[in-house]
C-alpha positions as YAML, in Angstrom:
chain: A
units: angstrom
residues:
- id: 1
  name: UNK
  ca: [-38.60, -97.47, 28.07]
- id: 2
  name: UNK
  ca: [-39.87, -95.78, 30.87]
- id: 3
  name: UNK
  ca: [-42.65, -93.12, 29.64]
- id: 4
  name: UNK
  ca: [-43.46, -90.48, 31.89]
- id: 5
  name: UNK
  ca: [-45.85, -87.58, 30.20]
- id: 6
  name: UNK
  ca: [-43.99, -84.12, 31.36]
- id: 7
  name: UNK
  ca: [-46.30, -81.29, 29.30]
- id: 8
  name: UNK
  ca: [-48.64, -80.14, 31.38]
- id: 9
  name: UNK
  ca: [-50.75, -77.01, 30.25]
- id: 10
  name: UNK
  ca: [-52.28, -75.83, 26.81]
- id: 11
  name: UNK
  ca: [-49.53, -75.89, 23.83]
- id: 12
  name: UNK
  ca: [-51.78, -73.60, 21.92]
- id: 13
  name: UNK
  ca: [-50.54, -71.04, 24.26]
- id: 14
  name: UNK
  ca: [-47.41, -71.30, 22.25]
- id: 15
  name: UNK
  ca: [-46.69, -68.98, 19.53]
- id: 16
  name: UNK
  ca: [-47.69, -70.46, 16.24]
- id: 17
  name: UNK
  ca: [-45.27, -69.94, 13.58]
- id: 18
  name: UNK
  ca: [-46.37, -72.24, 10.84]
- id: 19
  name: UNK
  ca: [-49.57, -73.91, 10.16]
- id: 20
  name: UNK
  ca: [-49.09, -75.21, 6.49]
- id: 21
  name: UNK
  ca: [-49.87, -77.82, 4.04]
- id: 22
  name: UNK
  ca: [-47.02, -76.48, 1.86]
- id: 23
  name: UNK
  ca: [-43.65, -78.13, 1.78]
- id: 24
  name: UNK
  ca: [-41.35, -75.56, 1.10]
- id: 25
  name: UNK
  ca: [-43.08, -72.79, 3.07]
- id: 26
  name: UNK
  ca: [-42.68, -75.17, 6.09]
- id: 27
  name: UNK
  ca: [-39.36, -75.93, 5.38]
- id: 28
  name: UNK
  ca: [-38.40, -72.39, 5.03]
- id: 29
  name: UNK
  ca: [-39.50, -71.49, 8.11]
- id: 30
  name: UNK
  ca: [-38.66, -74.45, 10.21]
- id: 31
  name: UNK
  ca: [-35.19, -74.01, 8.94]
- id: 32
  name: UNK
  ca: [-34.73, -70.60, 10.13]
- id: 33
  name: UNK
  ca: [-36.44, -71.57, 13.61]
- id: 34
  name: UNK
  ca: [-34.07, -74.88, 13.78]
- id: 35
  name: UNK
  ca: [-31.40, -75.27, 11.57]
- id: 36
  name: UNK
  ca: [-31.73, -75.97, 7.50]
- id: 37
  name: UNK
  ca: [-32.89, -79.56, 6.81]
- id: 38
  name: UNK
  ca: [-34.21, -81.74, 4.13]
- id: 39
  name: UNK
  ca: [-37.96, -81.90, 4.07]
- id: 40
  name: UNK
  ca: [-40.12, -84.92, 2.41]
- id: 41
  name: UNK
  ca: [-43.30, -86.35, 2.30]
- id: 42
  name: UNK
  ca: [-43.72, -89.94, 1.93]
- id: 43
  name: UNK
  ca: [-46.84, -90.32, 0.42]
- id: 44
  name: UNK
  ca: [-49.45, -88.40, -1.29]
- id: 45
  name: UNK
  ca: [-48.12, -84.89, -0.71]
- id: 46
  name: UNK
  ca: [-51.66, -83.45, -0.68]
- id: 47
  name: UNK
  ca: [-51.91, -85.25, 2.72]
- id: 48
  name: UNK
  ca: [-48.98, -83.27, 3.80]
- id: 49
  name: UNK
  ca: [-49.55, -80.86, 6.98]
- id: 50
  name: UNK
  ca: [-47.07, -79.55, 9.68]
- id: 51
  name: UNK
  ca: [-47.70, -77.02, 12.60]
- id: 52
  name: UNK
  ca: [-44.51, -75.55, 14.76]
- id: 53
  name: UNK
  ca: [-44.91, -73.18, 17.74]
- id: 54
  name: UNK
  ca: [-42.78, -71.81, 20.42]
- id: 55
  name: UNK
  ca: [-42.28, -69.82, 23.41]
- id: 56
  name: UNK
  ca: [-39.81, -70.01, 26.28]
- id: 57
  name: UNK
  ca: [-37.79, -67.49, 28.63]
- id: 58
  name: UNK
  ca: [-33.90, -66.45, 28.77]
- id: 59
  name: UNK
  ca: [-32.20, -69.55, 28.47]
- id: 60
  name: UNK
  ca: [-34.87, -71.96, 27.56]
- id: 61
  name: UNK
  ca: [-37.19, -72.42, 24.51]
- id: 62
  name: UNK
  ca: [-40.27, -75.10, 24.54]
- id: 63
  name: UNK
  ca: [-41.62, -76.14, 21.11]
- id: 64
  name: UNK
  ca: [-44.65, -78.13, 19.58]
- id: 65
  name: UNK
  ca: [-44.18, -79.63, 16.65]
- id: 66
  name: UNK
  ca: [-46.60, -82.08, 14.56]
- id: 67
  name: UNK
  ca: [-46.11, -83.26, 10.85]
- id: 68
  name: UNK
  ca: [-49.44, -85.00, 8.95]
- id: 69
  name: UNK
  ca: [-52.52, -86.13, 9.98]
- id: 70
  name: UNK
  ca: [-53.48, -89.09, 12.27]
- id: 71
  name: UNK
  ca: [-56.49, -89.60, 9.99]
- id: 72
  name: UNK
  ca: [-54.40, -89.46, 6.91]
- id: 73
  name: UNK
  ca: [-51.71, -91.90, 5.68]
- id: 74
  name: UNK
  ca: [-48.73, -89.82, 4.72]
- id: 75
  name: UNK
  ca: [-45.70, -89.99, 6.54]
- id: 76
  name: UNK
  ca: [-42.58, -87.37, 7.08]
- id: 77
  name: UNK
  ca: [-39.12, -87.49, 6.80]
- id: 78
  name: UNK
  ca: [-36.65, -85.00, 8.12]
- id: 79
  name: UNK
  ca: [-33.14, -84.39, 7.83]
- id: 80
  name: UNK
  ca: [-31.85, -81.43, 9.49]
- id: 81
  name: UNK
  ca: [-28.06, -80.45, 9.71]
- id: 82
  name: UNK
  ca: [-26.09, -80.43, 12.78]
- id: 83
  name: UNK
  ca: [-27.83, -78.26, 15.37]
- id: 84
  name: UNK
  ca: [-24.64, -76.49, 16.14]
- id: 85
  name: UNK
  ca: [-25.71, -73.35, 18.56]
- id: 86
  name: UNK
  ca: [-27.96, -75.37, 20.53]
- id: 87
  name: UNK
  ca: [-29.46, -79.06, 22.48]
- id: 88
  name: UNK
  ca: [-32.87, -80.55, 22.13]
- id: 89
  name: UNK
  ca: [-34.64, -82.55, 24.61]
- id: 90
  name: UNK
  ca: [-37.45, -84.23, 22.64]
- id: 91
  name: UNK
  ca: [-40.97, -85.89, 24.08]
- id: 92
  name: UNK
  ca: [-42.99, -87.48, 21.68]
- id: 93
  name: UNK
  ca: [-46.63, -86.96, 22.71]
- id: 94
  name: UNK
  ca: [-48.68, -88.65, 19.93]
- id: 95
  name: UNK
  ca: [-47.78, -91.15, 17.48]
- id: 96
  name: UNK
  ca: [-44.31, -92.62, 17.00]
- id: 97
  name: UNK
  ca: [-41.03, -91.17, 15.45]
- id: 98
  name: UNK
  ca: [-38.14, -93.37, 14.40]
- id: 99
  name: UNK
  ca: [-34.75, -90.80, 15.08]
- id: 100
  name: UNK
  ca: [-31.28, -91.72, 13.85]
- id: 101
  name: UNK
  ca: [-27.96, -90.76, 13.30]
- id: 102
  name: UNK
  ca: [-27.08, -92.31, 9.68]
- id: 103
  name: UNK
  ca: [-24.97, -95.66, 10.09]
- id: 104
  name: UNK
  ca: [-24.50, -95.13, 13.84]
- id: 105
  name: UNK
  ca: [-27.73, -95.45, 15.83]
- id: 106
  name: UNK
  ca: [-31.55, -95.97, 16.09]
- id: 107
  name: UNK
  ca: [-34.57, -95.39, 18.28]
- id: 108
  name: UNK
  ca: [-38.63, -95.77, 18.07]
- id: 109
  name: UNK
  ca: [-39.96, -93.41, 20.52]
- id: 110
  name: UNK
  ca: [-43.90, -93.45, 21.61]
- id: 111
  name: UNK
  ca: [-45.85, -91.16, 23.60]
- id: 112
  name: UNK
  ca: [-43.95, -90.18, 26.80]
- id: 113
  name: UNK
  ca: [-40.81, -91.32, 25.47]
- id: 114
  name: UNK
  ca: [-37.90, -88.66, 25.20]
- id: 115
  name: UNK
  ca: [-34.47, -88.56, 23.08]
- id: 116
  name: UNK
  ca: [-31.81, -85.85, 23.41]
- id: 117
  name: UNK
  ca: [-30.10, -84.20, 19.77]
- id: 118
  name: UNK
  ca: [-27.21, -82.78, 20.91]
- id: 119
  name: UNK
  ca: [-25.44, -79.99, 18.52]
- id: 120
  name: UNK
  ca: [-22.72, -82.06, 16.96]
- id: 121
  name: UNK
  ca: [-24.01, -84.24, 14.41]
- id: 122
  name: UNK
  ca: [-26.48, -84.34, 12.00]
- id: 123
  name: UNK
  ca: [-29.68, -87.01, 12.67]
- id: 124
  name: UNK
  ca: [-32.96, -87.83, 10.71]
- id: 125
  name: UNK
  ca: [-36.20, -88.32, 12.05]
- id: 126
  name: UNK
  ca: [-38.76, -90.73, 10.30]
- id: 127
  name: UNK
  ca: [-42.70, -89.38, 11.51]
- id: 128
  name: UNK
  ca: [-45.68, -91.42, 11.85]
- id: 129
  name: UNK
  ca: [-48.83, -89.60, 10.04]
- id: 130
  name: UNK
  ca: [-50.14, -87.07, 12.74]
- id: 131
  name: UNK
  ca: [-47.07, -87.59, 15.08]
- id: 132
  name: UNK
  ca: [-46.53, -84.44, 17.81]
- id: 133
  name: UNK
  ca: [-43.70, -83.73, 20.11]
- id: 134
  name: UNK
  ca: [-42.77, -80.73, 22.22]
- id: 135
  name: UNK
  ca: [-39.00, -80.16, 22.79]
- id: 136
  name: UNK
  ca: [-36.83, -77.87, 25.23]
- id: 137
  name: UNK
  ca: [-34.39, -76.22, 23.92]
- id: 138
  name: UNK
  ca: [-30.98, -75.61, 25.67]
- id: 139
  name: UNK
  ca: [-27.93, -73.07, 24.33]
- id: 140
  name: UNK
  ca: [-24.98, -75.24, 23.40]
- id: 141
  name: UNK
  ca: [-22.79, -73.12, 25.96]
- id: 142
  name: UNK
  ca: [-24.85, -74.11, 28.93]
- id: 143
  name: UNK
  ca: [-25.00, -77.68, 28.55]
- id: 144
  name: UNK
  ca: [-21.18, -77.68, 27.80]
- id: 145
  name: UNK
  ca: [-20.50, -76.03, 31.30]
- id: 146
  name: UNK
  ca: [-22.81, -78.28, 33.24]
- id: 147
  name: UNK
  ca: [-20.85, -81.34, 31.23]
- id: 148
  name: UNK
  ca: [-17.91, -79.65, 32.91]
- id: 149
  name: UNK
  ca: [-19.46, -78.98, 36.10]
- id: 150
  name: UNK
  ca: [-20.20, -82.94, 36.17]
- id: 151
  name: UNK
  ca: [-16.52, -83.69, 35.67]
- id: 152
  name: UNK
  ca: [-15.05, -81.05, 37.98]
- id: 153
  name: UNK
  ca: [-13.38, -79.23, 34.87]
- id: 154
  name: UNK
  ca: [-12.98, -75.74, 34.68]
- id: 155
  name: UNK
  ca: [-13.55, -75.58, 31.07]
- id: 156
  name: UNK
  ca: [-16.47, -76.62, 28.80]
- id: 157
  name: UNK
  ca: [-16.97, -79.87, 27.57]
- id: 158
  name: UNK
  ca: [-18.73, -81.31, 24.57]
- id: 159
  name: UNK
  ca: [-21.59, -82.89, 25.76]
- id: 160
  name: UNK
  ca: [-22.45, -86.09, 23.41]
- id: 161
  name: UNK
  ca: [-25.76, -87.72, 23.97]
- id: 162
  name: UNK
  ca: [-26.54, -91.35, 23.01]
- id: 163
  name: UNK
  ca: [-30.14, -91.86, 21.52]
- id: 164
  name: UNK
  ca: [-32.60, -93.40, 23.83]
- id: 165
  name: UNK
  ca: [-34.34, -93.09, 27.14]
- id: 166
  name: UNK
  ca: [-33.12, -91.85, 30.39]
- id: 167
  name: UNK
  ca: [-30.48, -94.14, 32.39]
- id: 168
  name: UNK
  ca: [-32.96, -95.28, 34.55]
- id: 169
  name: UNK
  ca: [-36.68, -94.95, 35.79]
- id: 170
  name: UNK
  ca: [-35.56, -92.93, 38.68]
- id: 171
  name: UNK
  ca: [-33.63, -90.57, 36.49]
- id: 172
  name: UNK
  ca: [-37.07, -90.40, 34.32]
- id: 173
  name: UNK
  ca: [-39.04, -89.15, 36.91]
- id: 174
  name: UNK
  ca: [-36.19, -86.54, 37.78]
- id: 175
  name: UNK
  ca: [-36.59, -85.33, 34.19]
- id: 176
  name: UNK
  ca: [-40.23, -85.58, 34.34]
- id: 177
  name: UNK
  ca: [-40.02, -83.22, 37.40]
- id: 178
  name: UNK
  ca: [-37.81, -80.41, 35.97]
- id: 179
  name: UNK
  ca: [-39.71, -80.69, 32.56]
- id: 180
  name: UNK
  ca: [-43.30, -80.19, 34.13]
- id: 181
  name: UNK
  ca: [-41.71, -77.16, 35.74]
- id: 182
  name: UNK
  ca: [-40.16, -75.50, 32.71]
- id: 183
  name: UNK
  ca: [-43.62, -76.24, 30.74]
- id: 184
  name: UNK
  ca: [-45.69, -74.67, 33.70]
- id: 185
  name: UNK
  ca: [-43.23, -71.62, 33.65]
- id: 186
  name: UNK
  ca: [-43.81, -71.46, 29.98]
- id: 187
  name: UNK
  ca: [-47.51, -72.40, 29.26]
- id: 188
  name: UNK
  ca: [-48.57, -70.70, 32.24]
- id: 189
  name: UNK
  ca: [-46.73, -67.18, 32.14]
- id: 190
  name: UNK
  ca: [-44.42, -68.25, 35.14]
- id: 191
  name: UNK
  ca: [-42.37, -65.64, 36.56]
- id: 192
  name: UNK
  ca: [-39.13, -66.71, 34.78]
- id: 193
  name: UNK
  ca: [-40.49, -64.56, 31.87]
- id: 194
  name: UNK
  ca: [-40.01, -61.50, 34.09]
- id: 195
  name: UNK
  ca: [-37.48, -62.52, 36.55]
- id: 196
  name: UNK
  ca: [-34.24, -62.69, 34.83]
- id: 197
  name: UNK
  ca: [-32.54, -64.38, 38.18]
- id: 198
  name: UNK
  ca: [-35.39, -67.13, 38.12]
- id: 199
  name: UNK
  ca: [-34.68, -67.90, 34.85]
- id: 200
  name: UNK
  ca: [-31.17, -68.30, 34.84]
- id: 201
  name: UNK
  ca: [-31.28, -70.74, 38.12]
- id: 202
  name: UNK
  ca: [-34.45, -72.84, 36.13]
- id: 203
  name: UNK
  ca: [-32.03, -72.96, 33.05]
- id: 204
  name: UNK
  ca: [-28.82, -74.04, 34.94]
- id: 205
  name: UNK
  ca: [-31.15, -76.75, 37.16]
- id: 206
  name: UNK
  ca: [-32.61, -77.96, 33.99]
- id: 207
  name: UNK
  ca: [-29.19, -78.35, 32.23]
- id: 208
  name: UNK
  ca: [-27.71, -80.28, 35.15]
- id: 209
  name: UNK
  ca: [-30.70, -82.68, 35.43]
- id: 210
  name: UNK
  ca: [-30.44, -83.49, 31.93]
- id: 211
  name: UNK
  ca: [-26.80, -84.34, 32.16]
- id: 212
  name: UNK
  ca: [-27.24, -86.41, 35.19]
- id: 213
  name: UNK
  ca: [-30.46, -88.20, 33.53]
- id: 214
  name: UNK
  ca: [-29.45, -89.04, 29.96]
- id: 215
  name: UNK
  ca: [-27.25, -91.35, 28.51]
- id: 216
  name: UNK
  ca: [-23.79, -88.79, 28.20]
- id: 217
  name: UNK
  ca: [-21.02, -90.50, 26.01]
- id: 218
  name: UNK
  ca: [-18.24, -87.86, 26.23]
- id: 219
  name: UNK
  ca: [-14.92, -89.67, 26.79]
- id: 220
  name: UNK
  ca: [-14.27, -89.64, 30.59]
- id: 221
  name: UNK
  ca: [-17.84, -89.28, 31.74]
- id: 222
  name: UNK
  ca: [-19.32, -92.44, 33.74]
- id: 223
  name: UNK
  ca: [-22.36, -93.51, 31.93]
- id: 224
  name: UNK
  ca: [-24.12, -95.24, 34.93]
- id: 225
  name: UNK
  ca: [-23.70, -91.91, 37.11]
- id: 226
  name: UNK
  ca: [-22.11, -92.75, 40.33]
- id: 227
  name: UNK
  ca: [-23.81, -89.65, 41.90]
- id: 228
  name: UNK
  ca: [-20.46, -87.84, 42.79]
- id: 229
  name: UNK
  ca: [-20.75, -84.33, 42.34]
- id: 230
  name: UNK
  ca: [-17.71, -82.24, 41.29]
- id: 231
  name: UNK
  ca: [-15.84, -79.65, 43.16]
- id: 232
  name: UNK
  ca: [-16.84, -76.55, 41.33]
- id: 233
  name: UNK
  ca: [-20.33, -77.14, 43.00]
- id: 234
  name: UNK
  ca: [-18.70, -77.06, 45.94]
- id: 235
  name: UNK
  ca: [-16.55, -73.95, 45.26]
- id: 236
  name: UNK
  ca: [-19.76, -72.19, 44.30]
- id: 237
  name: UNK
  ca: [-21.60, -73.00, 47.50]
- id: 238
  name: UNK
  ca: [-18.44, -72.16, 49.00]
- id: 239
  name: UNK
  ca: [-18.40, -68.76, 47.77]
- id: 240
  name: UNK
  ca: [-22.09, -68.01, 48.65]
- id: 241
  name: UNK
  ca: [-21.53, -68.96, 52.22]
- id: 242
  name: UNK
  ca: [-18.55, -66.14, 52.20]
- id: 243
  name: UNK
  ca: [-20.09, -63.59, 50.55]
- id: 244
  name: UNK
  ca: [-23.50, -64.29, 52.45]
- id: 245
  name: UNK
  ca: [-22.61, -65.74, 55.91]
- id: 246
  name: UNK
  ca: [-24.55, -62.83, 57.61]
- id: 247
  name: UNK
  ca: [-27.72, -63.97, 55.70]
- id: 248
  name: UNK
  ca: [-30.17, -66.59, 56.71]
- id: 249
  name: UNK
  ca: [-29.09, -68.91, 54.38]
- id: 250
  name: UNK
  ca: [-30.34, -72.58, 53.79]
- id: 251
  name: UNK
  ca: [-29.04, -75.97, 52.35]
- id: 252
  name: UNK
  ca: [-31.71, -75.24, 49.68]
- id: 253
  name: UNK
  ca: [-29.84, -72.09, 48.94]
- id: 254
  name: UNK
  ca: [-26.29, -73.60, 48.72]
- id: 255
  name: UNK
  ca: [-27.51, -76.31, 46.17]
- id: 256
  name: UNK
  ca: [-29.00, -73.64, 44.00]
- id: 257
  name: UNK
  ca: [-25.99, -71.50, 43.61]
- id: 258
  name: UNK
  ca: [-23.82, -74.81, 43.32]
- id: 259
  name: UNK
  ca: [-26.27, -75.93, 40.34]
- id: 260
  name: UNK
  ca: [-26.80, -79.32, 42.22]
- id: 261
  name: UNK
  ca: [-29.45, -81.05, 44.11]
- id: 262
  name: UNK
  ca: [-29.07, -80.33, 47.85]
- id: 263
  name: UNK
  ca: [-28.42, -84.28, 48.60]
- id: 264
  name: UNK
  ca: [-26.04, -84.14, 46.02]
- id: 265
  name: UNK
  ca: [-24.11, -80.88, 47.45]
- id: 266
  name: UNK
  ca: [-23.92, -82.59, 50.89]
- id: 267
  name: UNK
  ca: [-22.26, -85.92, 49.01]
- id: 268
  name: UNK
  ca: [-19.94, -83.50, 47.45]
- id: 269
  name: UNK
  ca: [-19.16, -81.74, 50.94]
- id: 270
  name: UNK
  ca: [-18.56, -84.82, 52.57]
- id: 271
  name: UNK
  ca: [-16.22, -86.22, 49.87]
- id: 272
  name: UNK
  ca: [-14.15, -83.02, 49.10]
- id: 273
  name: UNK
  ca: [-14.40, -81.21, 52.85]
- id: 274
  name: UNK
  ca: [-15.28, -83.85, 54.98]
- id: 275
  name: UNK
  ca: [-18.18, -81.51, 56.26]
- id: 276
  name: UNK
  ca: [-21.58, -80.76, 55.47]
- id: 277
  name: UNK
  ca: [-22.53, -77.40, 53.33]
- id: 278
  name: UNK
  ca: [-24.32, -76.08, 56.62]
- id: 279
  name: UNK
  ca: [-21.29, -77.38, 58.73]
- id: 280
  name: UNK
  ca: [-18.71, -75.42, 56.23]
- id: 281
  name: UNK
  ca: [-21.47, -71.90, 56.68]
- id: 282
  name: UNK
  ca: [-21.19, -72.49, 60.62]
- id: 283
  name: UNK
  ca: [-17.40, -72.34, 60.54]
- id: 284
  name: UNK
  ca: [-17.84, -69.29, 58.30]
- id: 285
  name: UNK
  ca: [-19.74, -67.59, 60.83]
- id: 286
  name: UNK
  ca: [-17.63, -68.75, 63.62]
- id: 287
  name: UNK
  ca: [-14.63, -67.17, 61.74]
- id: 288
  name: UNK
  ca: [-16.39, -63.72, 61.45]
- id: 289
  name: UNK
  ca: [-17.40, -63.78, 64.92]
- id: 290
  name: UNK
  ca: [-14.04, -64.41, 66.28]
- id: 291
  name: UNK
  ca: [-12.89, -61.57, 64.08]
- id: 292
  name: UNK
  ca: [-15.35, -59.31, 65.47]
- id: 293
  name: UNK
  ca: [-14.68, -60.48, 68.90]
- id: 294
  name: UNK
  ca: [-10.89, -59.65, 68.46]
- id: 295
  name: UNK
  ca: [-12.06, -56.00, 67.25]
- id: 296
  name: UNK
  ca: [-14.68, -55.75, 70.20]
- id: 297
  name: UNK
  ca: [-11.62, -56.71, 72.72]
- id: 298
  name: UNK
  ca: [-9.83, -53.62, 71.22]
- id: 299
  name: UNK
  ca: [-12.33, -51.05, 71.06]
- id: 300
  name: UNK
  ca: [-15.44, -52.30, 73.07]
- id: 301
  name: UNK
  ca: [-17.70, -51.99, 70.16]
- id: 302
  name: UNK
  ca: [-19.72, -55.09, 70.90]
- id: 303
  name: UNK
  ca: [-20.41, -57.92, 73.40]
- id: 304
  name: UNK
  ca: [-20.86, -61.58, 73.09]
- id: 305
  name: UNK
  ca: [-24.60, -61.82, 72.39]
- id: 306
  name: UNK
  ca: [-24.22, -59.02, 69.87]
- id: 307
  name: UNK
  ca: [-21.52, -60.67, 67.85]
- id: 308
  name: UNK
  ca: [-23.57, -63.88, 68.25]
- id: 309
  name: UNK
  ca: [-26.76, -62.77, 66.69]
- id: 310
  name: UNK
  ca: [-24.90, -60.71, 64.19]
- id: 311
  name: UNK
  ca: [-23.80, -64.04, 62.58]
- id: 312
  name: UNK
  ca: [-27.15, -66.13, 63.09]
- id: 313
  name: UNK
  ca: [-26.26, -67.98, 66.31]
- id: 314
  name: UNK
  ca: [-29.49, -67.46, 68.04]
- id: 315
  name: UNK
  ca: [-28.76, -70.17, 71.16]
- id: 316
  name: UNK
  ca: [-25.88, -68.73, 72.88]
- id: 317
  name: UNK
  ca: [-24.87, -71.55, 74.60]
- id: 318
  name: UNK
  ca: [-24.64, -73.53, 71.56]
- id: 319
  name: UNK
  ca: [-22.53, -70.62, 70.09]
- id: 320
  name: UNK
  ca: [-20.24, -70.84, 72.99]
- id: 321
  name: UNK
  ca: [-19.62, -74.47, 72.51]
- id: 322
  name: UNK
  ca: [-18.86, -74.51, 69.09]
- id: 323
  name: UNK
  ca: [-17.06, -71.54, 69.50]
- id: 324
  name: UNK
  ca: [-14.66, -73.39, 72.34]
- id: 325
  name: UNK
  ca: [-14.59, -76.65, 69.85]
- id: 326
  name: UNK
  ca: [-12.92, -74.33, 67.20]
- id: 327
  name: UNK
  ca: [-10.99, -71.76, 69.13]
- id: 328
  name: UNK
  ca: [-9.97, -73.78, 72.53]
- id: 329
  name: UNK
  ca: [-11.56, -71.32, 74.97]
- id: 330
  name: UNK
  ca: [-15.06, -69.69, 75.02]
- id: 331
  name: UNK
  ca: [-15.80, -66.55, 73.13]
- id: 332
  name: UNK
  ca: [-15.50, -64.40, 76.60]
- id: 333
  name: UNK
  ca: [-11.86, -65.05, 76.60]
- id: 334
  name: UNK
  ca: [-11.59, -63.52, 73.20]
- id: 335
  name: UNK
  ca: [-13.57, -60.52, 74.12]
- id: 336
  name: UNK
  ca: [-11.57, -59.88, 77.23]
- id: 337
  name: UNK
  ca: [-7.94, -60.49, 75.98]
...
């Protein structure tokens, strides 16, 4: 199992909701925070202890959770009901947990290891004394849309995940990177707390990375991840290019709008449109320049250089060459027609 620490920052900065030696109090508070669950102390009940804390920004909640103490012997067993409205990406930071879906699958997770709990079925987790984890919580609708995007569908898809680690060491590193960014935003009072646009982009990017790095078992999804990006990502990038063609857009801007990585977006454009994202943007700008030159030919409102600069073509020679390739004649011919 590839193990990468993804928890930068001080977990004491999370808001503590429970720190208790009382089983019933803990059960009530955490049931309200997660979902109703069975909680048992496997050993001397006087050794039971629980800590739970959380914080986040719109779209994502980061939590810290610990049961028992490493200096004592009591283990803990929890059996939550299905999470229903959200998904949890869990990382063990101390001790060991064994997570299972009764009668189906089971995995043991040590520090640095991760696993996903999807919203659709119950599960149980056996905690060693003092085991601790952090979780990243994403809404069910967000994950189902990310799954649909990965399949090229226009309707949400149930995002089911196998228990266990990422699909590859490279995927584990990718998840580690986005997880660190999320934890820094939460534990370091990042701008996602105050800026809804940043929060939305980071939430969508987190969901997209999770879909591509974990073992998705939804029927029709390739668990080996071929890397192909579905056409909704292309449509989102195309829409941004159309809407803001007069702005200095970059490949990174288009990728953020598409909710995929720049490299994945380039591959998608080559697959679906036989061009690149920036090539498509250039063509949109050429079309707008062509329209402006046609207007200027009637009312004399602008020259070739005015139109070229308006649509981001700083090099007039290159603009003229691209225009000729697309329309079969130089821009001056359109202007003087």
